[in-house]
Coordinates of C-alpha atoms and ligand atoms in Angstrom, one line a residue:
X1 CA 19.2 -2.4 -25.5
X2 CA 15.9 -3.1 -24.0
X3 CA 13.0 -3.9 -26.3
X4 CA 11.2 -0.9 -24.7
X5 CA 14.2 1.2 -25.4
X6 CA 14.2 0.7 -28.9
X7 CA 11.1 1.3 -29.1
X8 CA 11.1 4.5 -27.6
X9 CA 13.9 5.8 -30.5
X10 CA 11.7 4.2 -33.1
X11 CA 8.9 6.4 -32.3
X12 CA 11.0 9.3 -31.7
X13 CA 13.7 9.0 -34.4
X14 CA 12.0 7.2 -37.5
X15 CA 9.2 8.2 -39.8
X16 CA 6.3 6.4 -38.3
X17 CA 5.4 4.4 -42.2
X18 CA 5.6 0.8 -40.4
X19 CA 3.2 -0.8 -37.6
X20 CA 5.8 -2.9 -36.1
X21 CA 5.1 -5.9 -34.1
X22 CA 6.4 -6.0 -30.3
X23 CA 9.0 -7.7 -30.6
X24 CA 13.1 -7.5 -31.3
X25 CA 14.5 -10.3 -33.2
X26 CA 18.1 -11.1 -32.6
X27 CA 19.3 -14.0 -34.1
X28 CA 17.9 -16.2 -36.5
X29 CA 18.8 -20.0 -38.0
X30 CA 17.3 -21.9 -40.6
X31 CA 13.6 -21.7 -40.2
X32 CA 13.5 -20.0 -36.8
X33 CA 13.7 -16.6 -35.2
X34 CA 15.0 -15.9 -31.6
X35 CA 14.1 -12.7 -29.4
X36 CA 16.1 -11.1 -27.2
X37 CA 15.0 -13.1 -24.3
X38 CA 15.7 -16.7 -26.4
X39 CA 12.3 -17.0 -27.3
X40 CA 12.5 -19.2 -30.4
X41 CA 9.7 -18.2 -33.4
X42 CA 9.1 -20.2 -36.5
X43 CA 9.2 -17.9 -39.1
X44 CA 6.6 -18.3 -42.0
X45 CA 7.3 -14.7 -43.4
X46 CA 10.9 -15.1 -44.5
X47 CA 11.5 -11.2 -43.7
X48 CA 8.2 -10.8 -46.5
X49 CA 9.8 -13.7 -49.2
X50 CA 13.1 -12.4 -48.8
X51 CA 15.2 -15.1 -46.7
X52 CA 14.9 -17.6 -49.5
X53 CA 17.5 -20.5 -48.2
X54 CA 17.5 -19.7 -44.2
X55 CA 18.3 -17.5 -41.8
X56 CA 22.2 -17.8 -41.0
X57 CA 22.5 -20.0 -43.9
X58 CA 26.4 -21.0 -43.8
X59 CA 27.3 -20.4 -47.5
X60 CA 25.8 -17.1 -47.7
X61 CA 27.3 -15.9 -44.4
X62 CA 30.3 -16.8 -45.2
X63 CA 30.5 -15.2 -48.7
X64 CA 29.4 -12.1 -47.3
X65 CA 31.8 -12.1 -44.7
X66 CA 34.9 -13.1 -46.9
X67 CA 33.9 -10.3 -49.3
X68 CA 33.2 -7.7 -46.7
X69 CA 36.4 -8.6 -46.0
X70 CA 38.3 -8.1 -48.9
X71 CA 36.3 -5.2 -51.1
X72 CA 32.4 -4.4 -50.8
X73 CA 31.8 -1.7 -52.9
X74 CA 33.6 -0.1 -55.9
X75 CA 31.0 1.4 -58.4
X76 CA 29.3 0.7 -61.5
X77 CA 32.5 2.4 -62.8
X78 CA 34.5 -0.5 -62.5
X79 CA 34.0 -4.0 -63.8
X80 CA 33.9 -6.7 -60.7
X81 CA 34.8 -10.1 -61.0
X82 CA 30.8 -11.0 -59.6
X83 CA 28.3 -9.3 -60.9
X84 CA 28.7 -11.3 -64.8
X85 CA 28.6 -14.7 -62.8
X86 CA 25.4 -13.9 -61.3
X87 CA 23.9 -12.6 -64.6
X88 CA 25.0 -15.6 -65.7
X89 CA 22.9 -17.6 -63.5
X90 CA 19.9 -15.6 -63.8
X91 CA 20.0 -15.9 -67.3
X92 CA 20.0 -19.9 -66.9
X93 CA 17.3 -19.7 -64.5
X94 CA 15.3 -17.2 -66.4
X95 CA 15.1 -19.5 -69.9
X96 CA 14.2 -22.6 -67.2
X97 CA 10.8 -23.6 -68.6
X98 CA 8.8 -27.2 -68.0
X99 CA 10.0 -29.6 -70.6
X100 CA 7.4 -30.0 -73.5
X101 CA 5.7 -32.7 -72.3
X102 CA 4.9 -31.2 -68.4
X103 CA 1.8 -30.9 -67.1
X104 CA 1.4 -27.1 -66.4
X105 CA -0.5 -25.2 -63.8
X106 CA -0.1 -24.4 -60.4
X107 CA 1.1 -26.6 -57.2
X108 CA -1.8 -26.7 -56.1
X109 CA -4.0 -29.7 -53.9
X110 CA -5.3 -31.6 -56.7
X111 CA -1.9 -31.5 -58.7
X112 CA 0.2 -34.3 -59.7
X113 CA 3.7 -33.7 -59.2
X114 CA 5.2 -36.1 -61.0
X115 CA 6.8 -35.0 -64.2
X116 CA 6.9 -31.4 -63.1
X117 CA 10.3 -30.6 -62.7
X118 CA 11.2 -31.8 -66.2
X119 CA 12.7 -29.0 -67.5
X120 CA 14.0 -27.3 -71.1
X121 CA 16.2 -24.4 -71.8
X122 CA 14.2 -21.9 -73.7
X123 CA 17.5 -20.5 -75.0
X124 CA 16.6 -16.7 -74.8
X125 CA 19.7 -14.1 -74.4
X126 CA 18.9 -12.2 -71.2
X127 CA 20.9 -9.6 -70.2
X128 CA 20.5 -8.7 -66.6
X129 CA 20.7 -4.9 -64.8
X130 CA 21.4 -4.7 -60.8
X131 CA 19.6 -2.5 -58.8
X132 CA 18.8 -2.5 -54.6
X133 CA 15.2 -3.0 -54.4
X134 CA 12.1 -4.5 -56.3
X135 CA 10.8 -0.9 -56.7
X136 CA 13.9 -0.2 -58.7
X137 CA 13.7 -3.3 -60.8
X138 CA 10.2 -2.4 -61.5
X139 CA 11.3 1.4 -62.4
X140 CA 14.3 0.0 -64.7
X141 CA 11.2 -2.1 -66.6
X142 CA 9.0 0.8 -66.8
X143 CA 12.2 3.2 -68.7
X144 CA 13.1 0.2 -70.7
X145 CA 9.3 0.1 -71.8
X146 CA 8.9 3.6 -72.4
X147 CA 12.4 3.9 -74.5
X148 CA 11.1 0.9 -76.8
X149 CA 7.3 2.5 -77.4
X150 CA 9.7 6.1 -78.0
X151 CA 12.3 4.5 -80.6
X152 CA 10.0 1.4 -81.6
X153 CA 6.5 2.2 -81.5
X154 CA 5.8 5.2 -82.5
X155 CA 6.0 7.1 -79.0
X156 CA 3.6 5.0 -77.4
X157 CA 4.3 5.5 -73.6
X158 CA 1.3 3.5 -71.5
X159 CA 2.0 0.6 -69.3
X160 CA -1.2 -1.1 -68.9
X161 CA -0.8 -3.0 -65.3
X162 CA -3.9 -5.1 -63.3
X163 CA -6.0 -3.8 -60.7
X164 CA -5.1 -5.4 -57.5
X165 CA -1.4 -5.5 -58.4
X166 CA 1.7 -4.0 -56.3
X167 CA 4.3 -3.0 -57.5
X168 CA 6.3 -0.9 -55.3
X169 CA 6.3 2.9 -53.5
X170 CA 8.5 4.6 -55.8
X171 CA 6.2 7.3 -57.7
X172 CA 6.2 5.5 -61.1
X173 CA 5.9 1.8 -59.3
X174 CA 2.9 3.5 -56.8
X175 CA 1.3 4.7 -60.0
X176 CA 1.3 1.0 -61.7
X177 CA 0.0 -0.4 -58.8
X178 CA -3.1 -1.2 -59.1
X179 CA -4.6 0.0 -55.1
X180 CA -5.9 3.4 -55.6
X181 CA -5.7 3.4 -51.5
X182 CA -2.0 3.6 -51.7
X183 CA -1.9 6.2 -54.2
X184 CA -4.3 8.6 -52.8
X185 CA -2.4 10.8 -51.0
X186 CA 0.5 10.8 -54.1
X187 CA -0.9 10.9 -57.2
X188 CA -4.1 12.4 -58.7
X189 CA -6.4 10.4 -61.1
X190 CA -4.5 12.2 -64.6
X191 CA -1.5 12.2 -63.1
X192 CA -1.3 8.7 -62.8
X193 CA -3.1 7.8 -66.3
X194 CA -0.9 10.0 -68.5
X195 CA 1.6 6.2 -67.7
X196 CA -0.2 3.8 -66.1
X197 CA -3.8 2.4 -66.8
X198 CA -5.1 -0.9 -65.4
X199 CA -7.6 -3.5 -65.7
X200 CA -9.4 -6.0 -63.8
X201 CA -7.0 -9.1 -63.3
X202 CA -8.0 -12.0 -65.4
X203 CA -9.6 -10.1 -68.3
X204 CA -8.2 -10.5 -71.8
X205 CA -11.5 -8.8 -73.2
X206 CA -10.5 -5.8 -71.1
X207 CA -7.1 -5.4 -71.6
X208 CA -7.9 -6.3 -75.2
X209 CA -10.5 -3.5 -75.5
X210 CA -8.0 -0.9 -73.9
X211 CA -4.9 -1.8 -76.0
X212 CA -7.2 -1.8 -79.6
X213 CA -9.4 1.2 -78.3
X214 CA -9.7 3.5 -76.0
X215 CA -5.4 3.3 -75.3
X216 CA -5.0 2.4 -78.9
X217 CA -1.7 3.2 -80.5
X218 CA -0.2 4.4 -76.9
X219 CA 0.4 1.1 -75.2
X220 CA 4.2 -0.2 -74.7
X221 CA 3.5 -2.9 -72.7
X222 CA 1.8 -4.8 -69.7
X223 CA 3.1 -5.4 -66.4
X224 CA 1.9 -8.4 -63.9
X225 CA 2.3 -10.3 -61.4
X226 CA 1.5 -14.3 -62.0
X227 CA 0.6 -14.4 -58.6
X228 CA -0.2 -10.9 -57.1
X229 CA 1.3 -11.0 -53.3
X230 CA 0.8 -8.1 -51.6
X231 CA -3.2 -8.1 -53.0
X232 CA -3.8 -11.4 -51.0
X233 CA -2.1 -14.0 -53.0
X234 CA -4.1 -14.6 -56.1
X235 CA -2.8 -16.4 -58.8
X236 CA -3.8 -15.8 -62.6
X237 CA -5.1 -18.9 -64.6
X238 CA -2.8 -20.7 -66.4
X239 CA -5.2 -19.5 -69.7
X240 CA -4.6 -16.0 -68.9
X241 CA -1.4 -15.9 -68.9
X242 CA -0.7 -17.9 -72.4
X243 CA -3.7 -15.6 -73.4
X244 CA -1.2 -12.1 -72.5
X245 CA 1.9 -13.9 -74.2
X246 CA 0.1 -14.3 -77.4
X247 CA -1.9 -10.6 -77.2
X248 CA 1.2 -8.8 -76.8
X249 CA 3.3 -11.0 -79.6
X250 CA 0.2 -9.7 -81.8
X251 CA 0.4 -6.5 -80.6
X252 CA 4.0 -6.2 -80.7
X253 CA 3.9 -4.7 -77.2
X254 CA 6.3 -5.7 -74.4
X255 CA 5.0 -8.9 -71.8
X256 CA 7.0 -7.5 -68.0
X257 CA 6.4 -10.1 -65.4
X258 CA 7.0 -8.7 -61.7
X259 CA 8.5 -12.4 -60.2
X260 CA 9.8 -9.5 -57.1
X261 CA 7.6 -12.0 -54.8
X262 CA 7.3 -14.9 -56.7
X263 CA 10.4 -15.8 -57.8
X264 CA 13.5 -17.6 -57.1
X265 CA 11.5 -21.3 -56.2
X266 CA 8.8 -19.2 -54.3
X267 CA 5.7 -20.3 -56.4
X268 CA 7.3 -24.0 -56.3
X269 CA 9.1 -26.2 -59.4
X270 CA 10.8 -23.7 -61.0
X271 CA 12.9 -20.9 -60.5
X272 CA 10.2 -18.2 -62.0
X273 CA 6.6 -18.6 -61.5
X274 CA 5.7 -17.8 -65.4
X275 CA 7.0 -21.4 -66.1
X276 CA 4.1 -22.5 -64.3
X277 CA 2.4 -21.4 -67.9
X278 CA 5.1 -22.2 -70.1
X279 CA 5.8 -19.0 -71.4
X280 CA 8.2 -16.6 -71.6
X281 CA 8.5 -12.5 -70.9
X282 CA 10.2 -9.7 -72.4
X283 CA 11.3 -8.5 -69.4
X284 CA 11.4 -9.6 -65.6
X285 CA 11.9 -8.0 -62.6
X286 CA 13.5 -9.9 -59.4
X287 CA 14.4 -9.0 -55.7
X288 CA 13.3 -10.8 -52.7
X289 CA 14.8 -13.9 -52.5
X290 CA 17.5 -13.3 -54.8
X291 CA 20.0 -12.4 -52.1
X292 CA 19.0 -14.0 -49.0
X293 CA 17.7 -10.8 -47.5
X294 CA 20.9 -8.8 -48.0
X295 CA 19.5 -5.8 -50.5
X296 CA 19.8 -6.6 -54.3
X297 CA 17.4 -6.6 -56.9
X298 CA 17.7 -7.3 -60.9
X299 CA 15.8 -6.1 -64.2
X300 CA 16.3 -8.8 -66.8
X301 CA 15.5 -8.3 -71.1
X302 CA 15.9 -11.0 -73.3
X303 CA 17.2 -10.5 -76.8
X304 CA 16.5 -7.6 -78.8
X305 CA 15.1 -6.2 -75.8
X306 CA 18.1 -5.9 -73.6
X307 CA 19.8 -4.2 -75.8
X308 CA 17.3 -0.8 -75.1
X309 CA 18.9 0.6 -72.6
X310 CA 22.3 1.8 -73.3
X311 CA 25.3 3.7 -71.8
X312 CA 23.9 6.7 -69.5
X313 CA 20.0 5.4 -69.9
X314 CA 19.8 4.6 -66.6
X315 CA 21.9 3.9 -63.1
X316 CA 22.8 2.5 -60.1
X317 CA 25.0 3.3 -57.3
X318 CA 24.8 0.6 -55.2
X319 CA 23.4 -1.7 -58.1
X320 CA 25.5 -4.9 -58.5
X321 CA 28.2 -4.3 -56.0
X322 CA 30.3 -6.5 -54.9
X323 CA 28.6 -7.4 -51.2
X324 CA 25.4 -7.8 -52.8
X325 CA 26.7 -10.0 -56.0
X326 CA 28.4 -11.9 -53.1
X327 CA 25.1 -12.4 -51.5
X328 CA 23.2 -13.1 -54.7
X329 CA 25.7 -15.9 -55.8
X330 CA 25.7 -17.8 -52.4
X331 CA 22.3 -17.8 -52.2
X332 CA 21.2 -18.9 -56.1
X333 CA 23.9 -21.8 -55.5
X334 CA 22.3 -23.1 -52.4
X335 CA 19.1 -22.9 -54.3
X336 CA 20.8 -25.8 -56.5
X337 CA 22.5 -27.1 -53.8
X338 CA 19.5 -27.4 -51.7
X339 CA 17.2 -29.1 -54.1
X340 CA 14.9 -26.5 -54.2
X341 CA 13.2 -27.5 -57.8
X342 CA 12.0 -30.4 -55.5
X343 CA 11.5 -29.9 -52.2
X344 CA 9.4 -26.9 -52.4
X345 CA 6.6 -27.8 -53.8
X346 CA 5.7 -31.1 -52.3
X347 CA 6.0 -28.6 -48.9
X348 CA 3.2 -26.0 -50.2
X349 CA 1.1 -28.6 -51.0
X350 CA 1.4 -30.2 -47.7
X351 CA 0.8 -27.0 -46.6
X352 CA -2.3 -26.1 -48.6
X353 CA -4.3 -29.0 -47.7
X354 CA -3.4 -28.8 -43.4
X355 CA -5.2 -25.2 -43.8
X356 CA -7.7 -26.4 -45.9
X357 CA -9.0 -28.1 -42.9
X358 CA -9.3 -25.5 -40.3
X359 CA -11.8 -23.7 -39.0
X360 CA -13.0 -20.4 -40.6
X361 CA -10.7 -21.2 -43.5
X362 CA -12.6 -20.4 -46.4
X363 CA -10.2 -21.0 -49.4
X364 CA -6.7 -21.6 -49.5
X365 CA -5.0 -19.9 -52.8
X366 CA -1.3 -19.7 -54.1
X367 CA 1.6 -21.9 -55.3
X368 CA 4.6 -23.3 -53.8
X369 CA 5.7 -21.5 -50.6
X370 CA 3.7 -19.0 -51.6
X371 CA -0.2 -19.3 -49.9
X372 CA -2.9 -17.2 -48.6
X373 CA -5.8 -18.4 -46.2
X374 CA -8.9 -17.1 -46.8
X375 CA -10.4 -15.9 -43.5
X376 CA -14.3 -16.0 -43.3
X377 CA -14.3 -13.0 -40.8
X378 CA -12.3 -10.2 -40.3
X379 CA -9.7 -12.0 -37.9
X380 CA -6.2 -11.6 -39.5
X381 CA -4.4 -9.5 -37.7
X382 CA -5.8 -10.7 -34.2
X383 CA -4.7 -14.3 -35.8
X384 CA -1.4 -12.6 -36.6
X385 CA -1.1 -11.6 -33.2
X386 CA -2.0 -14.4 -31.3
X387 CA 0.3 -16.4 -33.2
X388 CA 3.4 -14.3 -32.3
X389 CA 2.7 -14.4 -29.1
X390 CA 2.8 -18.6 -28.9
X391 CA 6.2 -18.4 -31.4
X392 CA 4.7 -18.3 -34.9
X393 CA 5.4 -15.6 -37.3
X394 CA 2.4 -14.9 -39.7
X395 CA 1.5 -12.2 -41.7
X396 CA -2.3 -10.7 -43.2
X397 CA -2.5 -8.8 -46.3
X398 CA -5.8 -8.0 -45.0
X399 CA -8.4 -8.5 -42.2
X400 CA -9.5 -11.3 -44.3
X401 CA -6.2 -12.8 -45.7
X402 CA -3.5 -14.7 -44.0
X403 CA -0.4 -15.0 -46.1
X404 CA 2.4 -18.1 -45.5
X405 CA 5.8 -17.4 -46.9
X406 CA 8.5 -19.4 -45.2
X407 CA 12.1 -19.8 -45.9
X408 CA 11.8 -22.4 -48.7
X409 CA 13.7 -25.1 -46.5
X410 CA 10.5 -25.0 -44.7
X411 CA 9.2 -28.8 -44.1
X412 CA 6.0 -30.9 -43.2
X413 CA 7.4 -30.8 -39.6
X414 CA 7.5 -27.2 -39.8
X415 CA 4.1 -26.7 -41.1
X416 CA 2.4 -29.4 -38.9
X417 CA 4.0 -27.6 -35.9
X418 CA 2.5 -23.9 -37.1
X419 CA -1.0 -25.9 -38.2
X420 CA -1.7 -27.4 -34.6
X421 CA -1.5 -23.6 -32.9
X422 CA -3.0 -21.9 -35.9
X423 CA -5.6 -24.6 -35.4
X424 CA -6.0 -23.8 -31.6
X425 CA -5.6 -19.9 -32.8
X426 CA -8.6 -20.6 -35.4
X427 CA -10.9 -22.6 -32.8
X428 CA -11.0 -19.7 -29.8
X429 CA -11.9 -17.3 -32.3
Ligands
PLP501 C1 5.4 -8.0 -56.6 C2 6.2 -6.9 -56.0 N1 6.8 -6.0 -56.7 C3 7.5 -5.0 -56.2 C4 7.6 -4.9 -54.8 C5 8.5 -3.8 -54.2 O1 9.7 -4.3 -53.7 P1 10.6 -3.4 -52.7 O2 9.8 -3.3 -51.4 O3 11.8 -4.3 -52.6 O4 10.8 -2.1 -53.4 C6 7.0 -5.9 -54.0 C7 7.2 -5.8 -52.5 O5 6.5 -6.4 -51.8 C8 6.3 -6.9 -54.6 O6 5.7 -7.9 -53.8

């Protein structure tokens, strides 16, 4: 079918939610994407974060194809001989934490490297529930939440998130993010704030002042990003982050990181970015690059905590099927097998300083595979643009903010060959 074709049905057939760029991508392999015509595209989106260890990545095709194969899909009814594996493994990579003596902090330009991937066990018990999307993970978190304020905390009920943050289109996940844009035409003001309240990223004082004051008594927990994506790739200071562990221990409220974006070796070193702080949540949420791009998504609670939700609490009917767990399995193995905990971060570095250097790049921010370019004009999207049309697959979160997020087998080679034309890009502007 001709590109022209299929766009024709798209704008006759589907609900019109998605600005779609011009072109139809057929094939893809490792780090690159091929049109219909055999135009090749290096891809430094990753289908937003998702395609974690390469397009057409051997292992993961061919666990997906062997299970299609032999049985996809049997229900949460049924035990399957996956979906405890996988749990397994996210259970591992969720108690990976830098080994005492690590430097922590961000990959960022300045950093030493060395030492970094030292790692410890932190020995929590996480117990692990499947859903299809990072919307659903985030929903699974907020119930969990809300049943431990109900049973634990006397009813309190609020989830206190960060302005700035997303976390997902769902009603409950549009009303904890934290872009009153997005929620406009959805939710009114006391609609939203009879569950979700937010404040400013960055500010203990705030959030402090709202758990011991105005919300006092009605907080259940906080929900974050480490490094909010979809906002423009801003990550929270090391500080902060230690600082929220130790307010909600005191408070005895519940610590939710959203690692949706910014997990799986996104954000560099280690599998989840709160390592990057040495600390450890209550509960995490996960998608993206869990699966390689095939749909799956996972709510994890460690100890006490994953034992809240209990039989009929909540559901799935695709959760943690057996294509997906397939999927998921393939993919978190070649994350060992490829060496991610290494390679990745030496690569966003790399990556960091080459856009450091061009023209009307104001600040570079993020960690890992995981960077945004700060524009000083309104430019973005014409950037985007351009880019596409010489081969190079970009994405703004804004008219100011150009967001990198390869497959993390991305290399130098890669990056100096999207620099050079983002350079030329920059230079006409
Ligand atoms: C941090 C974060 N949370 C949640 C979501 C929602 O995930 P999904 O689109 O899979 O529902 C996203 C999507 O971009 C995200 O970046």
């Amino acid at each position: 079918m001709s590109l022209q074709e299929a766009r024709r049905l798209d704008q006759r057939y589907l609900m019109q939610t998605y600005k779609r760029a011009p072109v139809d991508l057929v094939r893809g392999e490792g780090m690159t994407l091929y049109d219909a015509e055999g135009k090749a595209y290096l891809d430094f989106l990753a289908g937003i974060g998702c395609v974690s260890v390469g397009y057409s990545n051997p292992a993961v095709v061919t666990a997906i194809q062997d299970q299609a194969a032999r049985l996809g899909h049997t229900s949460n009814l049924f035990h399957n001989e996956l979906r405890g594996e996988v749990a397994e493994c996210l259970n591992r990579m969720l108690n990976t934490l830098p080994a005492e003596d690590a430097v922590l902090g961000w990959d960022d330009r300045e950093a030493d490297l060395s030492g970094r991937v030292k790692t410890q066990d932190a020995g929590a018990h996480w117990r692990s529930f499947f859903a299809n999307s990072g919307a659903e993970a985030n929903e699974c978190a907020i119930k969990l939440a809300r049943k431990y304020g109900k049973e634990q905390l006397g009813g309190a009920h609020l989830v206190v998130s960060l302005k700035r943050s997303f976390h997902g289109r769902t009603l409950a996940t549009l009303a904890a993010t934290g872009q009153p844009a997005l929620q406009a035409d959805f939710l009114d003001e006391q609609e939203r704030d009879a569950a979700f309240l937010s404040v400013p990223f960055g500010d203990l004082e705030a959030l402090e002042q709202l758990v011991c004051d105005r919300a006092r008594g009605n907080v259940c927990a906080v929900m974050l990003e480490c490094i909010q994506g979809e906002g423009g790739v801003w990550p929270s200071s090391v500080a902060y982050l230690q600082g929220l562990r130790e307010f909600c221990d005191v408070q005895g409220i519940l610590l939710i990181i959203d690692e949706v974006q910014t997990g799986f070796y996104r954000s560099g070193s280690y599998p989840m970015s709160y390592a990057h702080a040495g600390i450890l949540p209550d509960v995490v949420t996960m998608a993206k690059g869990i699966a390689n791009g095939f749909p799956c998504a996972a709510c994890a609670a460690r100890d006490r905590f994953g034992e809240v939700l209990q039989g009929g609490d909540h559901g799935s009917t695709f959760g943690g099927n057996l294509l997906a767990m397939s999927a998921a399995r393939a993919t978190l193995g070649q994350m060992q097998e490829l060496g991610l905990a290494l390679k990745v971060s030496p690569v966003g570095v790399y990556l960091q300083s080459g856009l450091a250097q061009l023209a009307h790049v104001s600040a570079v921010r993020g960690s890992g595979l995981m960077v945004g370019a700060q524009l000083d004009c309104e430019v973005a999207p014409a950037v985007v643009s351009r880019m596409l049309e010489a081969g190079f697959i970009l994405n703004a979160t804004s008219a100011e903010v150009l967001r990198f997020l390869p497959p993390l087998i991305c290399t130098r080679e890669n990056c100096d060959a999207m620099l050079a034309q983002l350079q030329t890009v920059l230079e006409k502007l």
